[in-house]
GROMACS .gro file of C-alpha atoms in nm:
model
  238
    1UNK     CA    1  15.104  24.825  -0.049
    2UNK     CA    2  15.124  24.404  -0.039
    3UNK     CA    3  15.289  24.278   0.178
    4UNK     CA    4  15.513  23.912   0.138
    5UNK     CA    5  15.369  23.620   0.213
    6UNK     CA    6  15.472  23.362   0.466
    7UNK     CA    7  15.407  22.984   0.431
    8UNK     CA    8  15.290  22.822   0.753
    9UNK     CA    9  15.457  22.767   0.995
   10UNK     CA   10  15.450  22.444   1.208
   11UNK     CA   11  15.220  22.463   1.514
   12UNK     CA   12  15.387  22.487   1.849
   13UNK     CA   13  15.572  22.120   1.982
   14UNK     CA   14  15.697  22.015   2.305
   15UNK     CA   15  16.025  21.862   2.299
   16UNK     CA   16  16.253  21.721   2.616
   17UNK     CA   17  16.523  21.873   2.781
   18UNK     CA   18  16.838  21.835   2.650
   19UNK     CA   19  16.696  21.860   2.345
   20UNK     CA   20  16.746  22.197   2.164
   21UNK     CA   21  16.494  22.377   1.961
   22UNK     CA   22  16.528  22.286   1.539
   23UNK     CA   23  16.300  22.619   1.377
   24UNK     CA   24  16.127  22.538   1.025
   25UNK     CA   25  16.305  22.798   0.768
   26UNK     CA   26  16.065  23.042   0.701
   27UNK     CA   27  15.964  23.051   0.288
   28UNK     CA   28  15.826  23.371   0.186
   29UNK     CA   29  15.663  23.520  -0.158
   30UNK     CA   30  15.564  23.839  -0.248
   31UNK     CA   31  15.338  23.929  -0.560
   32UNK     CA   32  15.567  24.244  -0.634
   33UNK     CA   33  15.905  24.107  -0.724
   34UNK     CA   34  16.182  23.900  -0.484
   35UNK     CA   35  16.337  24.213  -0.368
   36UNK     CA   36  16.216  24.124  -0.045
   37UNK     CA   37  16.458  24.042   0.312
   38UNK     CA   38  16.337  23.755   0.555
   39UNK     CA   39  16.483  23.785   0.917
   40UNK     CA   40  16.382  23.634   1.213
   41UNK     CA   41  16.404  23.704   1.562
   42UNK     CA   42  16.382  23.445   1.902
   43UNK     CA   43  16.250  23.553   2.249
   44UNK     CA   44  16.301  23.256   2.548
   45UNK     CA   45  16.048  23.237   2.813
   46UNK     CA   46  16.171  23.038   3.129
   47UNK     CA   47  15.937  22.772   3.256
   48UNK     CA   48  15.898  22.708   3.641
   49UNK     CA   49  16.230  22.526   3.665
   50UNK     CA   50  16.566  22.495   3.470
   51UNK     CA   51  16.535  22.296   3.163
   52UNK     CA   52  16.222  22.431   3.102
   53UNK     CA   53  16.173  22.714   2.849
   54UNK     CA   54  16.010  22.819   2.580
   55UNK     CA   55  16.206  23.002   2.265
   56UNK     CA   56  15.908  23.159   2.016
   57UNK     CA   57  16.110  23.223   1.656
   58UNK     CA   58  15.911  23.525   1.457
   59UNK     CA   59  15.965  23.548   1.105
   60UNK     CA   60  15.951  23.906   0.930
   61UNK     CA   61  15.957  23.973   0.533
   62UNK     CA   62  15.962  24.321   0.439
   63UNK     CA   63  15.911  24.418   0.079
   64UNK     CA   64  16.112  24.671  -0.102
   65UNK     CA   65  15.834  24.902  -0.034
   66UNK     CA   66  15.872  24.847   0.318
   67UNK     CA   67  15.597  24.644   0.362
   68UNK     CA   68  15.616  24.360   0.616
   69UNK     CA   69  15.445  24.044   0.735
   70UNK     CA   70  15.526  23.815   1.036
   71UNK     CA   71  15.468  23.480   1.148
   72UNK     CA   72  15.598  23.257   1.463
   73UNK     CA   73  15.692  22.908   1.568
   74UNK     CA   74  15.708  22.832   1.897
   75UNK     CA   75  15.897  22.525   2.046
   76UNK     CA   76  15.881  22.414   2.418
   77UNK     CA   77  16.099  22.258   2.628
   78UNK     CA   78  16.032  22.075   2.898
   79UNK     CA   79  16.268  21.829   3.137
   80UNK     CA   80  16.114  21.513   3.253
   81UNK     CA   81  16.434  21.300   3.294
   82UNK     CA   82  16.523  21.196   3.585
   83UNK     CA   83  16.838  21.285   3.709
   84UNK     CA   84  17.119  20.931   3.685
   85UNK     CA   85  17.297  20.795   4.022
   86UNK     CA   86  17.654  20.702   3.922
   87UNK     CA   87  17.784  20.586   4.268
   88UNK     CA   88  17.538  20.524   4.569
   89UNK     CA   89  17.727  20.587   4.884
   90UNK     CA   90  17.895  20.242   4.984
   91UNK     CA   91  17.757  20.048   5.331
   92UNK     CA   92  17.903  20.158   5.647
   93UNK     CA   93  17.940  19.946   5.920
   94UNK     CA   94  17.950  20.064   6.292
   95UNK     CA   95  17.925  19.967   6.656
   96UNK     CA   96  17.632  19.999   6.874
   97UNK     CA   97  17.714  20.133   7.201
   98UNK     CA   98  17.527  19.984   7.515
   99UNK     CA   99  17.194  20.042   7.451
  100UNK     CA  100  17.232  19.840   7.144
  101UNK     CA  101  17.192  20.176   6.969
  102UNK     CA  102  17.423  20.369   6.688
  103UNK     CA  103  17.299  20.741   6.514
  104UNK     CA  104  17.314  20.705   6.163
  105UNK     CA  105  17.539  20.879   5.960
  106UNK     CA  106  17.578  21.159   5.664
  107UNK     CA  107  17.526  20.909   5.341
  108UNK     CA  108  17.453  21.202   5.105
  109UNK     CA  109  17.809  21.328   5.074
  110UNK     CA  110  17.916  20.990   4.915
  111UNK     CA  111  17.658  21.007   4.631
  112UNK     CA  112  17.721  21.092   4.321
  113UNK     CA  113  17.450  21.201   4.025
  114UNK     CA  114  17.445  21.394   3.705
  115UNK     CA  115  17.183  21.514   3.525
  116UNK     CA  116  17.135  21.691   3.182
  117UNK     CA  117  16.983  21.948   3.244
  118UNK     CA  118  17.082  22.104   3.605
  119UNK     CA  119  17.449  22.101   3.714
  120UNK     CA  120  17.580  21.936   3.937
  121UNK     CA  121  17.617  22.135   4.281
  122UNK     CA  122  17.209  22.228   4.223
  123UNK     CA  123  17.092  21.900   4.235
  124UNK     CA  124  16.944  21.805   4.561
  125UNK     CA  125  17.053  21.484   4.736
  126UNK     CA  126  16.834  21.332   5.079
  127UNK     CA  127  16.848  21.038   5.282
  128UNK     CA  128  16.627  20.843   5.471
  129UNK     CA  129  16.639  20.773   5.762
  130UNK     CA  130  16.860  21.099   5.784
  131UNK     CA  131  17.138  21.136   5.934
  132UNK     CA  132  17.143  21.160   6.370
  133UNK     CA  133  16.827  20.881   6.352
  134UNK     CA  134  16.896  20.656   6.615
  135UNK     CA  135  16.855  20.292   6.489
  136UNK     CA  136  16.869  19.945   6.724
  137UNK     CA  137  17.196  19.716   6.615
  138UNK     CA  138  17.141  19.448   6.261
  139UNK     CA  139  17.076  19.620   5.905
  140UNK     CA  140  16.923  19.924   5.801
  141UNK     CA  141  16.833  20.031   5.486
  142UNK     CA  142  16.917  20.417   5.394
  143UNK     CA  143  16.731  20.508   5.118
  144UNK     CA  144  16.909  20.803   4.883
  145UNK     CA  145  16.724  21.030   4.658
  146UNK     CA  146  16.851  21.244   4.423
  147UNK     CA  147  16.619  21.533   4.287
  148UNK     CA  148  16.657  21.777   3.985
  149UNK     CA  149  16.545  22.150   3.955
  150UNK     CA  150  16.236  22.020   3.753
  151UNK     CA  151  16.140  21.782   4.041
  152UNK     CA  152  16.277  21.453   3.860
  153UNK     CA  153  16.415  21.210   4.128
  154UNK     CA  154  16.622  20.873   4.096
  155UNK     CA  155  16.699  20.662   4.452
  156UNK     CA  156  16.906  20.455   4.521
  157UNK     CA  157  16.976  20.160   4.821
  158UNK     CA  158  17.270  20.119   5.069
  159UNK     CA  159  17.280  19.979   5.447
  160UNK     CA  160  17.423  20.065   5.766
  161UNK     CA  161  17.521  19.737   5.981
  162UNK     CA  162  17.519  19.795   6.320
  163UNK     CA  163  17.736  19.541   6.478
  164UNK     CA  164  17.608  19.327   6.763
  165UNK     CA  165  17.644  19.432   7.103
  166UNK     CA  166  17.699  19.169   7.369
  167UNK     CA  167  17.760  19.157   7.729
  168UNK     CA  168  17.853  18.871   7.936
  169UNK     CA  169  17.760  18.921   8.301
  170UNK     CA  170  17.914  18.719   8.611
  171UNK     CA  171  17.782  18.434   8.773
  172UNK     CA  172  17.790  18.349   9.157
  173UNK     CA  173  17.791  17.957   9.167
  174UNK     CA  174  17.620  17.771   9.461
  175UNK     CA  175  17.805  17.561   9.723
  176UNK     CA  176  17.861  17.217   9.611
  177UNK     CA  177  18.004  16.904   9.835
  178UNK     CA  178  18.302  16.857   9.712
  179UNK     CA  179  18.279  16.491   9.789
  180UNK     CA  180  18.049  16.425   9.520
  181UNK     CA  181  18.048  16.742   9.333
  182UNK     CA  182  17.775  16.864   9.153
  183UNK     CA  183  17.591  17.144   8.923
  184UNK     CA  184  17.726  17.485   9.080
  185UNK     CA  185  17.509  17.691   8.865
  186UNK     CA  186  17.282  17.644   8.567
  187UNK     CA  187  17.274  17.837   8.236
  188UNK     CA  188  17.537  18.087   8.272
  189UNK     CA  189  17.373  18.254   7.969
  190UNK     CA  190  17.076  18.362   8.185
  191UNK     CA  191  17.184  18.736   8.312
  192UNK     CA  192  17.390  18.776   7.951
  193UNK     CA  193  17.265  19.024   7.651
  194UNK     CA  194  17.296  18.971   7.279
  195UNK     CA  195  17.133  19.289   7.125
  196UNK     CA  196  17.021  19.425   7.492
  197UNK     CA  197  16.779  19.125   7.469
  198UNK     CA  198  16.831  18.768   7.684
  199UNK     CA  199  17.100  18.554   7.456
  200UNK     CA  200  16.897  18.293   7.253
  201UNK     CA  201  17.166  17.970   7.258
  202UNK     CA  202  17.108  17.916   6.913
  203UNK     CA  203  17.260  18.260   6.835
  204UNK     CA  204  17.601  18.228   7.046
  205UNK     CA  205  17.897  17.994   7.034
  206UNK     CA  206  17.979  17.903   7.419
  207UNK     CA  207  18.314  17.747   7.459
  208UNK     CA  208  18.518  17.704   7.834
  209UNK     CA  209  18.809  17.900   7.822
  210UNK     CA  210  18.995  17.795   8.149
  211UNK     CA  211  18.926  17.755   8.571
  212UNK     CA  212  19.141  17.771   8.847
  213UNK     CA  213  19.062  17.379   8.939
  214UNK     CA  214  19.031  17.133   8.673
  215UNK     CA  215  18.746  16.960   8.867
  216UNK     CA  216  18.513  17.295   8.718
  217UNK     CA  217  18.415  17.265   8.408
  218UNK     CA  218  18.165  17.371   8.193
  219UNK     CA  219  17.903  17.084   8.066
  220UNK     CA  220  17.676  17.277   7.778
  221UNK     CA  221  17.581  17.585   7.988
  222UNK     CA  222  17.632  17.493   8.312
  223UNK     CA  223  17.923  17.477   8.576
  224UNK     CA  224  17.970  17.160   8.697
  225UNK     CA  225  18.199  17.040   8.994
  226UNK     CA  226  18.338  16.713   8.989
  227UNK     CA  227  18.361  16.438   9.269
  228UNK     CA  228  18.677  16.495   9.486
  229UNK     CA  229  18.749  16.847   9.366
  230UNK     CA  230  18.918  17.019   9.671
  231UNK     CA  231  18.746  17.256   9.895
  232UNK     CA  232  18.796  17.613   9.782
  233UNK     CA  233  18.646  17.885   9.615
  234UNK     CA  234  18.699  17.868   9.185
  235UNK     CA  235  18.669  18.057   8.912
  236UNK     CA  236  18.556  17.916   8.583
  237UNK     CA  237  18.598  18.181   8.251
  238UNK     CA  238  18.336  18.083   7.974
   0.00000   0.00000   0.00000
């Protein structure tokens, strides 16, 4: 009416995703003889997430006489590895339109990510700012995060470059005597836009391109008429 006799068993350990379990082999006795069999049997628990489990392994010797004993091991499994970024989505570069504004676009379905232990098409991939944010023209930084079943994230860093917007607004010049000529108009850059803000000089290259008169000219960033340039209305191109 004995039943066998199980050694211990090792106590319960936590191991990590993709890990599987590795049971102790179960070594059993039994007072009456060896004519005994030893079987075991495994029930998995899921966790909150996948790749995370539990998988208890119960022992049972049974005796000739049909008397048994049991005894369990129970592994768990947990995932705490963040999932990998094997390609962050490449820059983009765009044009701002005249507000000196551009919406940002979809980043997230140039990313690519693995993980071991969710597939693929589960893991979640977000941007920030996200996509349809309107951003002002220079660099922004889109931020990509990539986030597993078990809550494990990796980011990564790419940019959107807004190009510079600029807009170069006429200029009415002022009479001049054409007998000794004369500034016509000062700082031609003063009603123009770099970025929808008033041009700083030191961000611009201003060259002359061409006038109807060779007596206008441009001297740094103004129009200047020279002595004995005919009467007549000009036009100067900067």
């Amino acid at each position: 009416v004995t039943a066998p006799v199980i050694a211990a068993l090792p106590d319960p350990i936590t191991i990590s995703c993709p890990a599987t379990p590795e049971f102790a082999q179960a070594i059993a006795t039994d007072a009456c003889g060896s004519a005994f069999t030893l079987t075991f049997e495994d029930v998995k628990t899921n966790g909150a997430c996948a790749g995370s489990y539990s998988v208890t392994r119960t022992w049972t010797a049974t005796d000739a006489c049909g008397n048994p004993s049991m005894a369990s091991q129970t592994i768990n499994v947990i995932d705490n590895t963040a999932p990998i970024v094997v390609s962050c989505s490449p820059v983009q570069t765009i044009a701002a339109n005249s507000s000196c504004q551009a919406i940002v676009p979809d980043f997230i379905k140039n990313v690519t990510a693995s993980d071991a232990c969710t597939s693929s098409d589960s893991l979640v991939v977000t941007q920030s700012p996200v996509a349809g944010t309107v951003v002002q023209s220079g660099t922004t930084t889109i931020t990509l995060t990539v986030k597993d079943a078990c809550g494990n994230e990796s980011t990564c860093e790419t940019q959107l470059i807004v190009t510079n917007f600029i807009v170069a607004n006429d200029d009415v010049g002022s009479p001049i005597n054409s007998y000794i000529g004369g500034t016509s108009f000062t700082n031609v850059l003063s009603n123009d836009l770099l970025d929808c803000k008033a041009v700083n000089a030191s961000q611009v290259v201003l060259s002359f391109i061409s006038s109807t008169n060779p007596g206008i000219t441009l001297s740094g960033s103004n129009v200047v008429v020279a002595a004995g340039t005919p009467a007549g209305n000009y036009t100067l191109t900067y």
